[in-house]
Structure formats: structure tokens, C-alpha cells
Short mmCIF file of C-alpha atoms and ligand atoms in Angstrom, two decimals:
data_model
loop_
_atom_site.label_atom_id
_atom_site.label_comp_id
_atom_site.label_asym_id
_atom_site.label_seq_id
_atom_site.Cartn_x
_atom_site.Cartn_y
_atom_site.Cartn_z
CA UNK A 1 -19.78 -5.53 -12.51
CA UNK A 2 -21.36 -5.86 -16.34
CA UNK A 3 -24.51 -7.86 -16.38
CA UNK A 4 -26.51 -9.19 -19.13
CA UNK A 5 -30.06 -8.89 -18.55
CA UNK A 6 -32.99 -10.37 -20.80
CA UNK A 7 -36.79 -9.70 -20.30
CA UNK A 8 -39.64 -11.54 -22.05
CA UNK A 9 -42.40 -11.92 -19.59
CA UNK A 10 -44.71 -10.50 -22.33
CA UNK A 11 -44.67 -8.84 -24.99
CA UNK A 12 -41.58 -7.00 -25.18
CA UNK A 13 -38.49 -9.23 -26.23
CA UNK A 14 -35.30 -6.99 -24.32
CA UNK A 15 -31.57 -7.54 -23.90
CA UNK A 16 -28.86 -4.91 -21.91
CA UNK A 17 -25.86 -4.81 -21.38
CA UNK A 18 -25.00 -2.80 -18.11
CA UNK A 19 -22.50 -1.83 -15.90
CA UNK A 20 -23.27 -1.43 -12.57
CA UNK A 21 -21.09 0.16 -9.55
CA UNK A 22 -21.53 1.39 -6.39
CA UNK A 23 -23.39 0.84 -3.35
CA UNK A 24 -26.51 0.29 -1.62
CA UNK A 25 -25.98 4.00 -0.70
CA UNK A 26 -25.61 5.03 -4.07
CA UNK A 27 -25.12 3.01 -7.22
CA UNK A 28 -24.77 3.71 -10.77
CA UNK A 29 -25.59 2.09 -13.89
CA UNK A 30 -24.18 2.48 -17.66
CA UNK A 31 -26.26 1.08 -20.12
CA UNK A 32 -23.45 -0.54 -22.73
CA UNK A 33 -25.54 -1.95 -24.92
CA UNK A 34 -29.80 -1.90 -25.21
CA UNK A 35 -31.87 -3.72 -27.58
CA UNK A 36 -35.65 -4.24 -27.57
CA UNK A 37 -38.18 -5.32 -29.41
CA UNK A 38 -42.26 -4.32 -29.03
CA UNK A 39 -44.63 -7.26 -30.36
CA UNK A 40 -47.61 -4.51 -29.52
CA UNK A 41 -48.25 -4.28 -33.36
CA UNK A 42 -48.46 -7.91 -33.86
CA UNK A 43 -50.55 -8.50 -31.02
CA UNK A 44 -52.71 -5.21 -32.47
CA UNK A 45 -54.17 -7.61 -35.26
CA UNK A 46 -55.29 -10.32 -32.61
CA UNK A 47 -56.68 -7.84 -30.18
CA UNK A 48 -54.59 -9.14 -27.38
CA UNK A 49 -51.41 -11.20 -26.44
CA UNK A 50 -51.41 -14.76 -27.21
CA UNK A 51 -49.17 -16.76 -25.08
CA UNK A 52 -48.20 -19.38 -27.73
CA UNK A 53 -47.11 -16.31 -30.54
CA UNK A 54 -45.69 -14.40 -27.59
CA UNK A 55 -43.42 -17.46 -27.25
CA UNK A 56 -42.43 -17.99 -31.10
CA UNK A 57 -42.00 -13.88 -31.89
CA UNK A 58 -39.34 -14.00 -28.51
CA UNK A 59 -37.75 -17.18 -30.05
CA UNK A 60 -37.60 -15.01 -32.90
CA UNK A 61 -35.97 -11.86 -31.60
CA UNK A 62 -33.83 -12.74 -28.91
CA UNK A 63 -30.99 -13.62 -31.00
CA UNK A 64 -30.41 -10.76 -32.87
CA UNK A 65 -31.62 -8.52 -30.30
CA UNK A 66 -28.73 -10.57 -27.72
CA UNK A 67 -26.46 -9.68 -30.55
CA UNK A 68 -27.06 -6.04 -31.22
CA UNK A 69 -27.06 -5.56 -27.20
CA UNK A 70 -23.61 -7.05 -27.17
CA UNK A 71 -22.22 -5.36 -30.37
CA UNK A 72 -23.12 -2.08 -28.90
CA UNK A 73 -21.80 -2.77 -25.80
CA UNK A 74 -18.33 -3.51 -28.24
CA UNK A 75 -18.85 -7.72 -26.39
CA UNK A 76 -19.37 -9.69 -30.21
CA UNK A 77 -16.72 -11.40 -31.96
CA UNK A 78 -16.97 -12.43 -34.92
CA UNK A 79 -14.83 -15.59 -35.03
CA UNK A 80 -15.67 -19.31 -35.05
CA UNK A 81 -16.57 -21.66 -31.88
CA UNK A 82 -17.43 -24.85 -31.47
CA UNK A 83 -20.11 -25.44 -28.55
CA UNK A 84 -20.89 -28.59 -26.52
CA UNK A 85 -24.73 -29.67 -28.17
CA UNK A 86 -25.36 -31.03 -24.35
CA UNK A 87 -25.91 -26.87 -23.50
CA UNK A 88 -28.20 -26.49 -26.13
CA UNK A 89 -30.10 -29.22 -25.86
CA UNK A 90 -32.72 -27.91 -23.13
CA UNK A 91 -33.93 -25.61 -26.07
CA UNK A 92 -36.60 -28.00 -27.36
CA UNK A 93 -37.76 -25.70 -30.70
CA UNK A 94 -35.86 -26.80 -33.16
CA UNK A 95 -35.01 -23.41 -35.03
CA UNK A 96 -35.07 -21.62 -32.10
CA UNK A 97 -32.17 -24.30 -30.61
CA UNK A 98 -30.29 -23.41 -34.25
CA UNK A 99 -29.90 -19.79 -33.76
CA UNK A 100 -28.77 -20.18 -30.31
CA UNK A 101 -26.30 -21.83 -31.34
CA UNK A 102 -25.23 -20.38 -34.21
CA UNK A 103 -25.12 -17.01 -31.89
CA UNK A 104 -22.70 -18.78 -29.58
CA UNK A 105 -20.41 -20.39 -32.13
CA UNK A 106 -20.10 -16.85 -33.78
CA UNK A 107 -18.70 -15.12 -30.36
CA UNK A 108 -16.43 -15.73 -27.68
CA UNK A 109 -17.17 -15.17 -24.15
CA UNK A 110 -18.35 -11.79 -23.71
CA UNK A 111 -16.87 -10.00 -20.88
CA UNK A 112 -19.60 -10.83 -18.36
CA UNK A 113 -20.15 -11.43 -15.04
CA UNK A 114 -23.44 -12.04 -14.05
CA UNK A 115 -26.99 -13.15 -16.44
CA UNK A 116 -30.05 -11.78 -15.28
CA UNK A 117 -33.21 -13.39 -16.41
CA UNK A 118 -36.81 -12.44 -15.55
CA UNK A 119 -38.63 -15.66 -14.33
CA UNK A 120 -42.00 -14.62 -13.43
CA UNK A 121 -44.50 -13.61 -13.10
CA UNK A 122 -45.85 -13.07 -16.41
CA UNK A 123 -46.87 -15.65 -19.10
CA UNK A 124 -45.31 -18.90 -18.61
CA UNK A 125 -44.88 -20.07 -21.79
CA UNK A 126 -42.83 -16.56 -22.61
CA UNK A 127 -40.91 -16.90 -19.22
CA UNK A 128 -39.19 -20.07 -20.26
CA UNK A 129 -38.26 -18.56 -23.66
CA UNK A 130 -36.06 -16.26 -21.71
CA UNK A 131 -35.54 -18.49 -18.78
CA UNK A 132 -33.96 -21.35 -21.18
CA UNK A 133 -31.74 -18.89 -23.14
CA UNK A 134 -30.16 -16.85 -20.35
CA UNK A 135 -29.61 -21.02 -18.92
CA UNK A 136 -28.11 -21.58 -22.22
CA UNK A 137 -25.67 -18.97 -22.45
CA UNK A 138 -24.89 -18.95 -18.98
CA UNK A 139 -24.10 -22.43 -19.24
CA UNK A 140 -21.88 -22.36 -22.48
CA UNK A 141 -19.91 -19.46 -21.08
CA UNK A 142 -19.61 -20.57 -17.71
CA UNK A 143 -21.12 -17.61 -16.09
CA UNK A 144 -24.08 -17.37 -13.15
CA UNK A 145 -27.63 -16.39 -14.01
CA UNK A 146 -29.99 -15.05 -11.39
CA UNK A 147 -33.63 -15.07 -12.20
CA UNK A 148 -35.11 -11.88 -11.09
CA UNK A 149 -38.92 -11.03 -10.27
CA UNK A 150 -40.26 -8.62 -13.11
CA UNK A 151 -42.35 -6.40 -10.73
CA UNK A 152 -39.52 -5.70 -8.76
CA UNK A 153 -37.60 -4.55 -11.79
CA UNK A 154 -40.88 -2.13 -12.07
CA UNK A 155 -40.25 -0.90 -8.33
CA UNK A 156 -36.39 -0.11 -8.77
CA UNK A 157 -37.27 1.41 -12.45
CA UNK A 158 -39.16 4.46 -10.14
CA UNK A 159 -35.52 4.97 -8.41
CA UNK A 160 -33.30 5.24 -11.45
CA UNK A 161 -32.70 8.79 -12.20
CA UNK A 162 -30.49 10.08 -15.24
CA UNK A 163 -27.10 11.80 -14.48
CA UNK A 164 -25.45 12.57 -18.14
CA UNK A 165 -24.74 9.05 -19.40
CA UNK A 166 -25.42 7.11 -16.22
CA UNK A 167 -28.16 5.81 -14.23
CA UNK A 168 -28.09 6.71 -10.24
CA UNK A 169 -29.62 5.22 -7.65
CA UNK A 170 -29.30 6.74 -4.22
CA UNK A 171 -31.16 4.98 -1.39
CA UNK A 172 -34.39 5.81 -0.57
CA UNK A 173 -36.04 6.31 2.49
CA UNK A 174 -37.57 2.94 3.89
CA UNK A 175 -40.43 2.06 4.18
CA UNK A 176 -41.17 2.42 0.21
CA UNK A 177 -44.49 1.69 -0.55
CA UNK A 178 -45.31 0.66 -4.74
CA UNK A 179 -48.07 1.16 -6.30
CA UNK A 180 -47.67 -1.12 -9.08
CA UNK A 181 -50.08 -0.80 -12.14
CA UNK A 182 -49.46 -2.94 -15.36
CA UNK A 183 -50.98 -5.17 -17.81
CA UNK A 184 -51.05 -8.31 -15.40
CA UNK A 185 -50.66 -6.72 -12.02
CA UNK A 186 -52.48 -4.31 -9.70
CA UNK A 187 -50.62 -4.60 -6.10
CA UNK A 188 -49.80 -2.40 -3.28
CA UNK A 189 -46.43 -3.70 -1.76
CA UNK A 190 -44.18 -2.30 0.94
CA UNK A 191 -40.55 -2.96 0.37
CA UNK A 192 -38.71 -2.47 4.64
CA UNK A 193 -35.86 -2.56 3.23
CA UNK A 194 -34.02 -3.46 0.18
CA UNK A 195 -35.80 -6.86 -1.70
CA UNK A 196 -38.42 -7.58 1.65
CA UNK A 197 -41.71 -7.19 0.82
CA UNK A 198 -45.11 -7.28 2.59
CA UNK A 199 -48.26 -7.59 0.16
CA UNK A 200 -50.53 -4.57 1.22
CA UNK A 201 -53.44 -5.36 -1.61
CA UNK A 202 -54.01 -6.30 -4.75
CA UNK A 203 -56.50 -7.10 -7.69
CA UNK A 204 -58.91 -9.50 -7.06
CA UNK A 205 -59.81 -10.15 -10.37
CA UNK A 206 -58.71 -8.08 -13.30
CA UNK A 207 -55.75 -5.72 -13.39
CA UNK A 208 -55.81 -2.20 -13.96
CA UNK A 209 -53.50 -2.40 -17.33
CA UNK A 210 -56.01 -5.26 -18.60
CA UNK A 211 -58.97 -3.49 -17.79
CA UNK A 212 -57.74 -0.11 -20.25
CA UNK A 213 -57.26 -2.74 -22.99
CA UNK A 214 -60.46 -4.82 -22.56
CA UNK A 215 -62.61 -1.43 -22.23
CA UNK A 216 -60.36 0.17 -25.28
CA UNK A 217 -61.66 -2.91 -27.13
CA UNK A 218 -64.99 -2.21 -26.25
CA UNK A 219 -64.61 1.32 -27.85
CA UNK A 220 -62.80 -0.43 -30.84
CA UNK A 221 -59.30 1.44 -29.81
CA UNK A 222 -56.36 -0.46 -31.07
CA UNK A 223 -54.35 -2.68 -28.61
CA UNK A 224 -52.51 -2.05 -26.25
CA UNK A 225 -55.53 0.05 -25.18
CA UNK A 226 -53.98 1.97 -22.26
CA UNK A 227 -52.33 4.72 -24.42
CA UNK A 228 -55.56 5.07 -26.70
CA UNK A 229 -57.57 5.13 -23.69
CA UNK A 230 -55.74 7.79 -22.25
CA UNK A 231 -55.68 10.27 -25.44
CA UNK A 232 -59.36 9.79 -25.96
CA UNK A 233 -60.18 11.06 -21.97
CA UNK A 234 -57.24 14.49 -22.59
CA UNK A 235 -59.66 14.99 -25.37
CA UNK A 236 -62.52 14.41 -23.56
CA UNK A 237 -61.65 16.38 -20.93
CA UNK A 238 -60.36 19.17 -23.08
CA UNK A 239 -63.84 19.76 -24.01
CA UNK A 240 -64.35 21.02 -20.22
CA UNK A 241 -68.10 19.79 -20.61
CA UNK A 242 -70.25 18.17 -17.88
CA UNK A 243 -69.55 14.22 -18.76
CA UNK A 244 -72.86 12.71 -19.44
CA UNK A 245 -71.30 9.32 -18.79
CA UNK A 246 -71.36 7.96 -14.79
CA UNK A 247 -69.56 4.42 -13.74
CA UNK A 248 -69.07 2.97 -10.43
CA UNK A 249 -66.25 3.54 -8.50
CA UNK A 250 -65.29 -0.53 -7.42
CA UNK A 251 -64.43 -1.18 -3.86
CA UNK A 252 -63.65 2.09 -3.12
CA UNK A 253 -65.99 2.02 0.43
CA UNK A 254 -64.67 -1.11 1.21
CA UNK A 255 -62.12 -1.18 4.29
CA UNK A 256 -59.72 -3.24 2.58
CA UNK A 257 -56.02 -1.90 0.30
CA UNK A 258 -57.66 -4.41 -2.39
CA UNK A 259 -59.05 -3.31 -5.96
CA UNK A 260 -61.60 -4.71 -8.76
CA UNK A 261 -61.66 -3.89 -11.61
CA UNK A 262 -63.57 -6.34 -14.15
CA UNK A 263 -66.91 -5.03 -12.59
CA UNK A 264 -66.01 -1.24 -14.25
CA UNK A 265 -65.54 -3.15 -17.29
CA UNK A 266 -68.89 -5.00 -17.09
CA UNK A 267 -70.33 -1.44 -16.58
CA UNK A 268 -69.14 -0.31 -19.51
CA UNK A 269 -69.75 -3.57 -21.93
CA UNK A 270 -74.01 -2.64 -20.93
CA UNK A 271 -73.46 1.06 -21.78
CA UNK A 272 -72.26 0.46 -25.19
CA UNK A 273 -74.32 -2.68 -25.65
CA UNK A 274 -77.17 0.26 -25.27
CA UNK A 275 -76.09 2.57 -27.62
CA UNK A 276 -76.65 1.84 -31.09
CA UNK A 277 -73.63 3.52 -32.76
CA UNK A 278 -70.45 4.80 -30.95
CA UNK A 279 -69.94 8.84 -32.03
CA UNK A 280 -66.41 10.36 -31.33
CA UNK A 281 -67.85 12.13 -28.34
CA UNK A 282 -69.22 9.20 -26.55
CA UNK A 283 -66.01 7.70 -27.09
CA UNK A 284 -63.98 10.28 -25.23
CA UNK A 285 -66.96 10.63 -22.84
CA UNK A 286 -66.37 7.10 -21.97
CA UNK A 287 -62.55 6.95 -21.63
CA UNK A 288 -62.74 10.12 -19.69
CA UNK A 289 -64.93 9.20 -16.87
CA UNK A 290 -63.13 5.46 -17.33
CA UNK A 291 -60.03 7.15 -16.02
CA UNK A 292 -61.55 9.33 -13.45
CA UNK A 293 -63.23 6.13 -11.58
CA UNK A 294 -59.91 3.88 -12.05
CA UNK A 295 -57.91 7.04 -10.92
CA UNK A 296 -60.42 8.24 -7.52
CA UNK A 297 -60.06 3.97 -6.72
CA UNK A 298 -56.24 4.00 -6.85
CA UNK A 299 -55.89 7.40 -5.54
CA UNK A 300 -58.16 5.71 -2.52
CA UNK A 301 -56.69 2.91 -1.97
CA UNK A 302 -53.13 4.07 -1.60
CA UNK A 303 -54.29 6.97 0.47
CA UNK A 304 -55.43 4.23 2.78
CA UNK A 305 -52.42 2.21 2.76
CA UNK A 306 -50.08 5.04 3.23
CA UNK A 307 -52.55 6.42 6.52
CA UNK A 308 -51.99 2.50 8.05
CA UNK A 309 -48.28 1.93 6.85
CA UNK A 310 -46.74 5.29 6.99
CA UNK A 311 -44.36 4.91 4.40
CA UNK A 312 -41.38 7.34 3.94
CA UNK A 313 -41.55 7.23 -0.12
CA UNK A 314 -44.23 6.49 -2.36
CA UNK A 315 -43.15 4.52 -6.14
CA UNK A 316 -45.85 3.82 -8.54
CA UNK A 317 -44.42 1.67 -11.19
CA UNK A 318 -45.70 -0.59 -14.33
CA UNK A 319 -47.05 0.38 -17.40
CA UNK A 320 -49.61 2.53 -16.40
CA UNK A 321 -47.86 4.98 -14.02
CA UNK A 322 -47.30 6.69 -17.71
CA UNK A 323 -50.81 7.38 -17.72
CA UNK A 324 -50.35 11.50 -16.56
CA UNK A 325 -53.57 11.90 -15.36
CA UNK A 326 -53.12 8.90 -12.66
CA UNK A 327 -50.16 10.42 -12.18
CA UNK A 328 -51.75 13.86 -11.43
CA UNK A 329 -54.19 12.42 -8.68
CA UNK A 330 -51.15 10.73 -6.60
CA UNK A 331 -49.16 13.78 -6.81
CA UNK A 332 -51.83 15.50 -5.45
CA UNK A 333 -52.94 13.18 -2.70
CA UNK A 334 -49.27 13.23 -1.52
CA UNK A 335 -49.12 17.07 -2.02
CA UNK A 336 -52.15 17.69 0.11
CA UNK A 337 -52.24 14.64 2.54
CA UNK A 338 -48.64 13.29 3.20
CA UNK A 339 -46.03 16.28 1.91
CA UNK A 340 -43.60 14.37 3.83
CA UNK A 341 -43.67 11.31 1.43
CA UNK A 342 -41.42 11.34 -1.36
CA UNK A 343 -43.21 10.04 -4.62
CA UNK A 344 -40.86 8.60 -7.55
CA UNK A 345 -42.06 6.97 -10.87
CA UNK A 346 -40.23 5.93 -13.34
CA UNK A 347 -38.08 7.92 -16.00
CA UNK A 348 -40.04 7.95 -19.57
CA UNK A 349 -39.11 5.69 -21.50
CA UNK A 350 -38.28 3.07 -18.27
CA UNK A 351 -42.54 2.76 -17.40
CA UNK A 352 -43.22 -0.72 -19.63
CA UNK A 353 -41.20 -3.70 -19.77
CA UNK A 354 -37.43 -3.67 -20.39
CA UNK A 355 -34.41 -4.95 -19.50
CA UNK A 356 -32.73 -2.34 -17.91
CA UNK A 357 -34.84 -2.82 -14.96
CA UNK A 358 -34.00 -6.69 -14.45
CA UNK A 359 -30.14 -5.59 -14.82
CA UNK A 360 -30.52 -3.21 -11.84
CA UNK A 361 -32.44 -5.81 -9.64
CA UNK A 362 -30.00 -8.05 -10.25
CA UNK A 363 -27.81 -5.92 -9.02
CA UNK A 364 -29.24 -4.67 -5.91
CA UNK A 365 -30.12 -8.24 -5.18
CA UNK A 366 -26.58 -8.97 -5.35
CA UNK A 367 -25.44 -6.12 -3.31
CA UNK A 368 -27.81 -7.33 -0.43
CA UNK A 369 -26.51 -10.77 -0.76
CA UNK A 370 -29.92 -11.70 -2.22
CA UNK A 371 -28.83 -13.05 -5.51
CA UNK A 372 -28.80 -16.33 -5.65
CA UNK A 373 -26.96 -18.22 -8.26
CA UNK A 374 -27.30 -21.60 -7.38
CA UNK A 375 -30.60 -23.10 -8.29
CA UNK A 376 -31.61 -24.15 -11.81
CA UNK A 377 -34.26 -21.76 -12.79
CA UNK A 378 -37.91 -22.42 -12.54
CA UNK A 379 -40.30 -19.73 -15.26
CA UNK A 380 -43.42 -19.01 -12.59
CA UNK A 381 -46.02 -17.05 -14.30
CA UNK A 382 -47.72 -16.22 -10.99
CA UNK A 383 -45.55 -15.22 -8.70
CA UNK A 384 -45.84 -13.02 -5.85
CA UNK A 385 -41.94 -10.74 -4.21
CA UNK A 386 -44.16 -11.15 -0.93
CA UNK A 387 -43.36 -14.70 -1.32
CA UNK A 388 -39.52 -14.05 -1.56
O1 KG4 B 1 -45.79 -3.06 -17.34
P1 KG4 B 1 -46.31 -3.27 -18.72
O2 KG4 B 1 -45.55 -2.68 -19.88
O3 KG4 B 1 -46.48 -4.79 -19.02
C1 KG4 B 1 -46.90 -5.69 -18.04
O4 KG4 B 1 -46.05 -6.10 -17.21
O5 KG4 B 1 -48.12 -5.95 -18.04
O6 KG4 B 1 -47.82 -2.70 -18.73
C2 KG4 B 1 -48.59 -2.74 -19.90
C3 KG4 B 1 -49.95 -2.11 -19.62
C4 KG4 B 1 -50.93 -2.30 -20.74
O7 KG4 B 1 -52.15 -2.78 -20.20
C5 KG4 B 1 -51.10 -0.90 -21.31
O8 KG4 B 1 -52.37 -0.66 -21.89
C6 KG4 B 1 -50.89 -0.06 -20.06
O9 KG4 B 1 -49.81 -0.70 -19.40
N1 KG4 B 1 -50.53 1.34 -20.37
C7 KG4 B 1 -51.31 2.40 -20.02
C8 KG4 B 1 -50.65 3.56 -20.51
N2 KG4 B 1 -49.50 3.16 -21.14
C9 KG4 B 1 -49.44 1.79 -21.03
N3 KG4 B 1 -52.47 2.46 -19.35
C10 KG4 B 1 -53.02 3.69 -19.15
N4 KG4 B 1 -52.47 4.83 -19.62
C11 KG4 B 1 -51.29 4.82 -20.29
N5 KG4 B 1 -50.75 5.97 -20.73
ZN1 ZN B 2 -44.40 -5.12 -16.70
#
């Protein structure tokens, strides 16, 4: 089955082209075609992402990203078309309605059989972007788009594992509980069984991704702060020093799987309010024992959930399960606690946002007759897979 798979929940505009095979047993993806696009250095200048520019920069992009993705994957003709206006009409923006259709009067249909769309959660106004393209072209070519759930594409990312040119997933053992970690989300989910999820805990205020960038900003590290954040603790830490710095540890005594974060923020907003001028020291000092408090709370709170759910495998997935040191504590909590739980995280390269992901869930959701094709698409910026 080849799918065509666009993400732009964010800030990464990304189109695939993938063929997919196999079972729920064992299946196997080849990417054909792979194009994406990082507004990070855009977003840099504003010190954040901005919903609205999110929104232009993927009206932007996803043209000629759609169209290198289906070059490569040998899918792009170059003749002449004519397309009904009625399919491109949902596309409000007017330039943004003129490439679309310029795209689709340049190629035929592309050897497709399935459009794979992430529709939440994420930033609405970005959603639709994607949303009311993959509706377009699915539309104009007559072919059935699924909208898929974006942290779910994080979860199956953790599976994929490189075999020469392909991707393989073979099933794992159930229960699989994530650990998700990204810009907008910080959740502990337990998948049963392929797609059915129970919410374990989450966030209740700021998520773990969100609170590296707002305290990178704090230090006056360029956004996304995550990365930064984590070089400037290695460095830190390298110094093998006694840390002068001490923050609290959120929630980590309470009985709950739930996290905060914007309170560790807040604790580090007074310390440099305090301190008249920022050296390079106090900067690592500060994004060393950052790390070390998010990583004993997450470390924690999964121990926790894994001790009441007994899970057979343990994913962490999202943007900052690349974050080694994180990654460090949770192999060592399984290591020393649960040896019997496998742990899986995401290939490099397959941590942030891409489309490869939504292309796999798509497929998986189709294998377990969860992919359905039959209602228009709705963009919903805050949705939960424990609702599915
Ligand atoms: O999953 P993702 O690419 O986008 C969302 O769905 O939000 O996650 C992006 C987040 C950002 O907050 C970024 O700072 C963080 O992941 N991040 C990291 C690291 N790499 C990315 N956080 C800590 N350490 C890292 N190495
Ligand atoms: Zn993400």
C-alpha cells in the first residue's frame, strides 16, 4: 500500500511518500520519497512559534515540499490538467489556493492509495493548513484521507527500526506504556493493544518541551531551547564540580502519574532575576541541574506508572526523548528496577515531528481496521488518543 502522509502540527512542514507491507506481526515501510522543512530558524528571531506565521510559512512549503516528496518517490508528471475549482475552493488564502492548484494541474494522479493527514493536536490554525490540503488532493484525485493523531505517530516512531533500506516494525509486547515528551505534550499513556489507549498522567500546566525553551530563553539560548539546553548541562556536567545551583523537584512526592512543570520555570525566572549578569558557568550550572530535576521527575513518575500498570515495553517518544541524558535515567530505572521491560525510543533522526511517523499510523490504523475514511476532517488542536 503507498501512502502519502503530510505533517504540520507545528513547526515542521513534512511530506512522504511510503510504502508500507506486512502485518500487524511484522510490517515494513520504504520511504519513496521524504521532504521536510524546519521553520526553527524563523521562529529563532521571534523567540517562539507563532500560530498565524506557522500557518503562512506551511502554506508556503507544502507545495514544493508535496512535489519533491513525489518526484523522489518517481509519482510527478509533468503534463497539463485541468482541475474542477469546486476542490479547491475550501482553501480560503488566496495564493496559497493558487499553488495548490497549479501543483495539481501540473501532475496526474500519483499512484496512491491512501492520504494521511495529522489533525491534532497541535496548533489549530497549522492543523487546518495540512488538514485542507491533504482534503484537497484527496478530493481532486479521488483517493481517501485518514486524519491521524500526531502523538501517536510519536509512539509508533519508538518501534520503527532500520533494516538496510526499510523500516520494520515487529509487534511489541502489550501493554506498551509511552512516555511522551515534546514541545506541547507531557503524557504517560498505555496503548493494550494496537491504537487503545488509557491516559495514565499528564502535564497539568506546562509541558516538558516548553519548559526547556521558556527556561533556554531565560538564559538567552536560541530557540528551540531544548537542544541548547541540553549542550550547556554536558558542559556543565563535564566540569564534574559540586553544582552550586538547587531547584525543586515538582510533584515528585505527590501520589499521582501527573507532572508540573511551569513552577521549575518560575524557580528559575527568581534565580536569574537575582543575579546581576549571567557568566558562562552559571549558565551551564543552571541547565545542568534544570535537567537533573526534569529528569529525577520523569524518571519518578514513570517508575510509578510502570510499578501500578506493569507494562511489558516501555516507549518514550517526542522531541525530547533525544535529550541523552533523560534518556540515560530511563535506561537505568528499567535496568535496575524492571529488566524485564523492553524500552524503545525512537531512531535519530525520527525523535521531532515528521511525516514518516503519520504514514506508519496510518497504516497500522488501517491494518486494525481503525482507519477511518469516511468523515470530513475536523483540525483539533487539543486532542487527547485516550479519547479515540
Ligand atoms: O515533538 P517535537 O518535535 O514537537 C512537538 O510536537 O512539540 O518536540 C519539540 C520539543 C521542543 O520543545 C524542543 O526544545 C525539544 O523538543 N527538544 C529537546 C531536545 N531536542 C528537542 N529537549 C531537550 N533536549 C533535547 N535534546
Ligand atoms: Zn511532536
Amino acid at each position: 500500500m503507498k501512502i502519502l502522509a503530510i505533517e504540520t502540527s507545528c513547526d515542521e512542514t513534512a511530506v512522504t511518500v511510503l510504502e508500507a507491507s506486512g502485518t500487524l506481526e511484522r510490517s515494513s515501510f520504504r520511504i519513496l520519497g521524504d521532504a521536510l522543512y524546519s521553520q526553527a530558524k524563523l521562529h529563532t528571531e521571534y523567540g517562539g512559534v507563532y500560530p498565524s506565521l506557522a500557518k503562512r510559512e506551511h502554506q508556503k512549503n507544502l507545495v514544493p515540499l508535496a512535489t519533491k516528496a513525489l518526484t523522489d518517490a518517481d509519482m510527478f508528471s509533468k503534463a497539463q490538467y485541468s482541475i474542477s475549482e469546486e476542490n479547491v475552493e475550501q482553501l480560503r488564502d488566496e495564493s496559497f489556493r493558487h499553488d495548490v492548484r497549479a501543483f495539481l494541474e501540473s501532475t496526474e494522479k500519483p499512484r496512491i492509495d491512501l492520504i494521511a493527514v495529522t489533525n491534532g493536536p497541535g496548533l489549530e490554525p497549522a492543523l487546518w493548513t495540512g488538514v485542507s490540503f491533504a482534503q484537497v488532493l484527496g478530493a481532486t484525485w479521488g483517493i481517501p484521507v485518514v486524519g491521524i493523531d500526531h502523538m501517536e505517530g510519536h509512539i509508533f516512531s519508538a518501534f520503527l527500526k532500520k533494516e538496510q533500506e526499510e523500516y520494520i516494525i515487529t509487534a511489541p509486547r502489550f501493554p506498551v506504556l509511552s512516555l511522551l515528551i515534546s514541545g506541547g505534550h507531557t503524557e504517560l499513556i498505555l496503548m493494550k493493544h494496537w491504537c487503545e489507549y488509557e491516559l495514565i498522567g499528564r502535564t497539568r500546566d506546562d509541558a516538558v518541551g516548553e519548559a526547556f525553551d521558556k527556561v533556554a530563553r531565560l538564559l538567552a539560548l536560541p530557540y528551540p531551547g531544548g537542544p541548547e539546553m541540553d549542550a550547556q548541562a554536558a558542559l556543565g556536567r563535564a566540569r564534574e564540580t559540586q553544582n552550586p545551583v538547587t531547584l525543586p523537584r515538582p510533584m515528585l512526592h505527590d501520589d499521582s502519574c501527573d507532572f508540573s512543570f511551569s513552577g521549575l520555570k518560575t524557580a528559575v525566572l527568581y534565580l536569574v532575576r537575582d543575579m546581576p549578569h549571567l557568566s558562562k558557568d552559571d549558565i551551564q550550572n543552571i541547565a545542568q541541574e534544570f535537567e537533573d530535576a526534569v529528569r529525577d521527575v520523569l524518571v519518578s513518575k514513570t517508575k510509578r506508572a510502570i510499578e501500578r500498570h506493569a507494562p511489558q515495553t516501555l516507549v518514550v517518544g517526542g522531541g525530547v526523548s533525544a535529550n541523552t541524558y533523560i534518556r540515560e535515567g530511563l535506561e537505568e530505572l528499567i535496568r535496575e528496577s524492571h529488566p524485564d521491560t523492553a524500552l524503545a525510543y525512537p531512531a535519530q533522526g525520527l525523535t521531532g515531528d515528521n511525516a514518516v511517523m503519520i504514514g506508519v499510523s496510518a497504516y497500522i490504523r488501517t491494518l486494525t481496521g481503525k482507519a477511518d475514511t469516511t468523515q470530513p476532517l475536523v483540525a483539533r488542536g487539543s486532542q487527547s488518543l485516550a479519547e479515540n
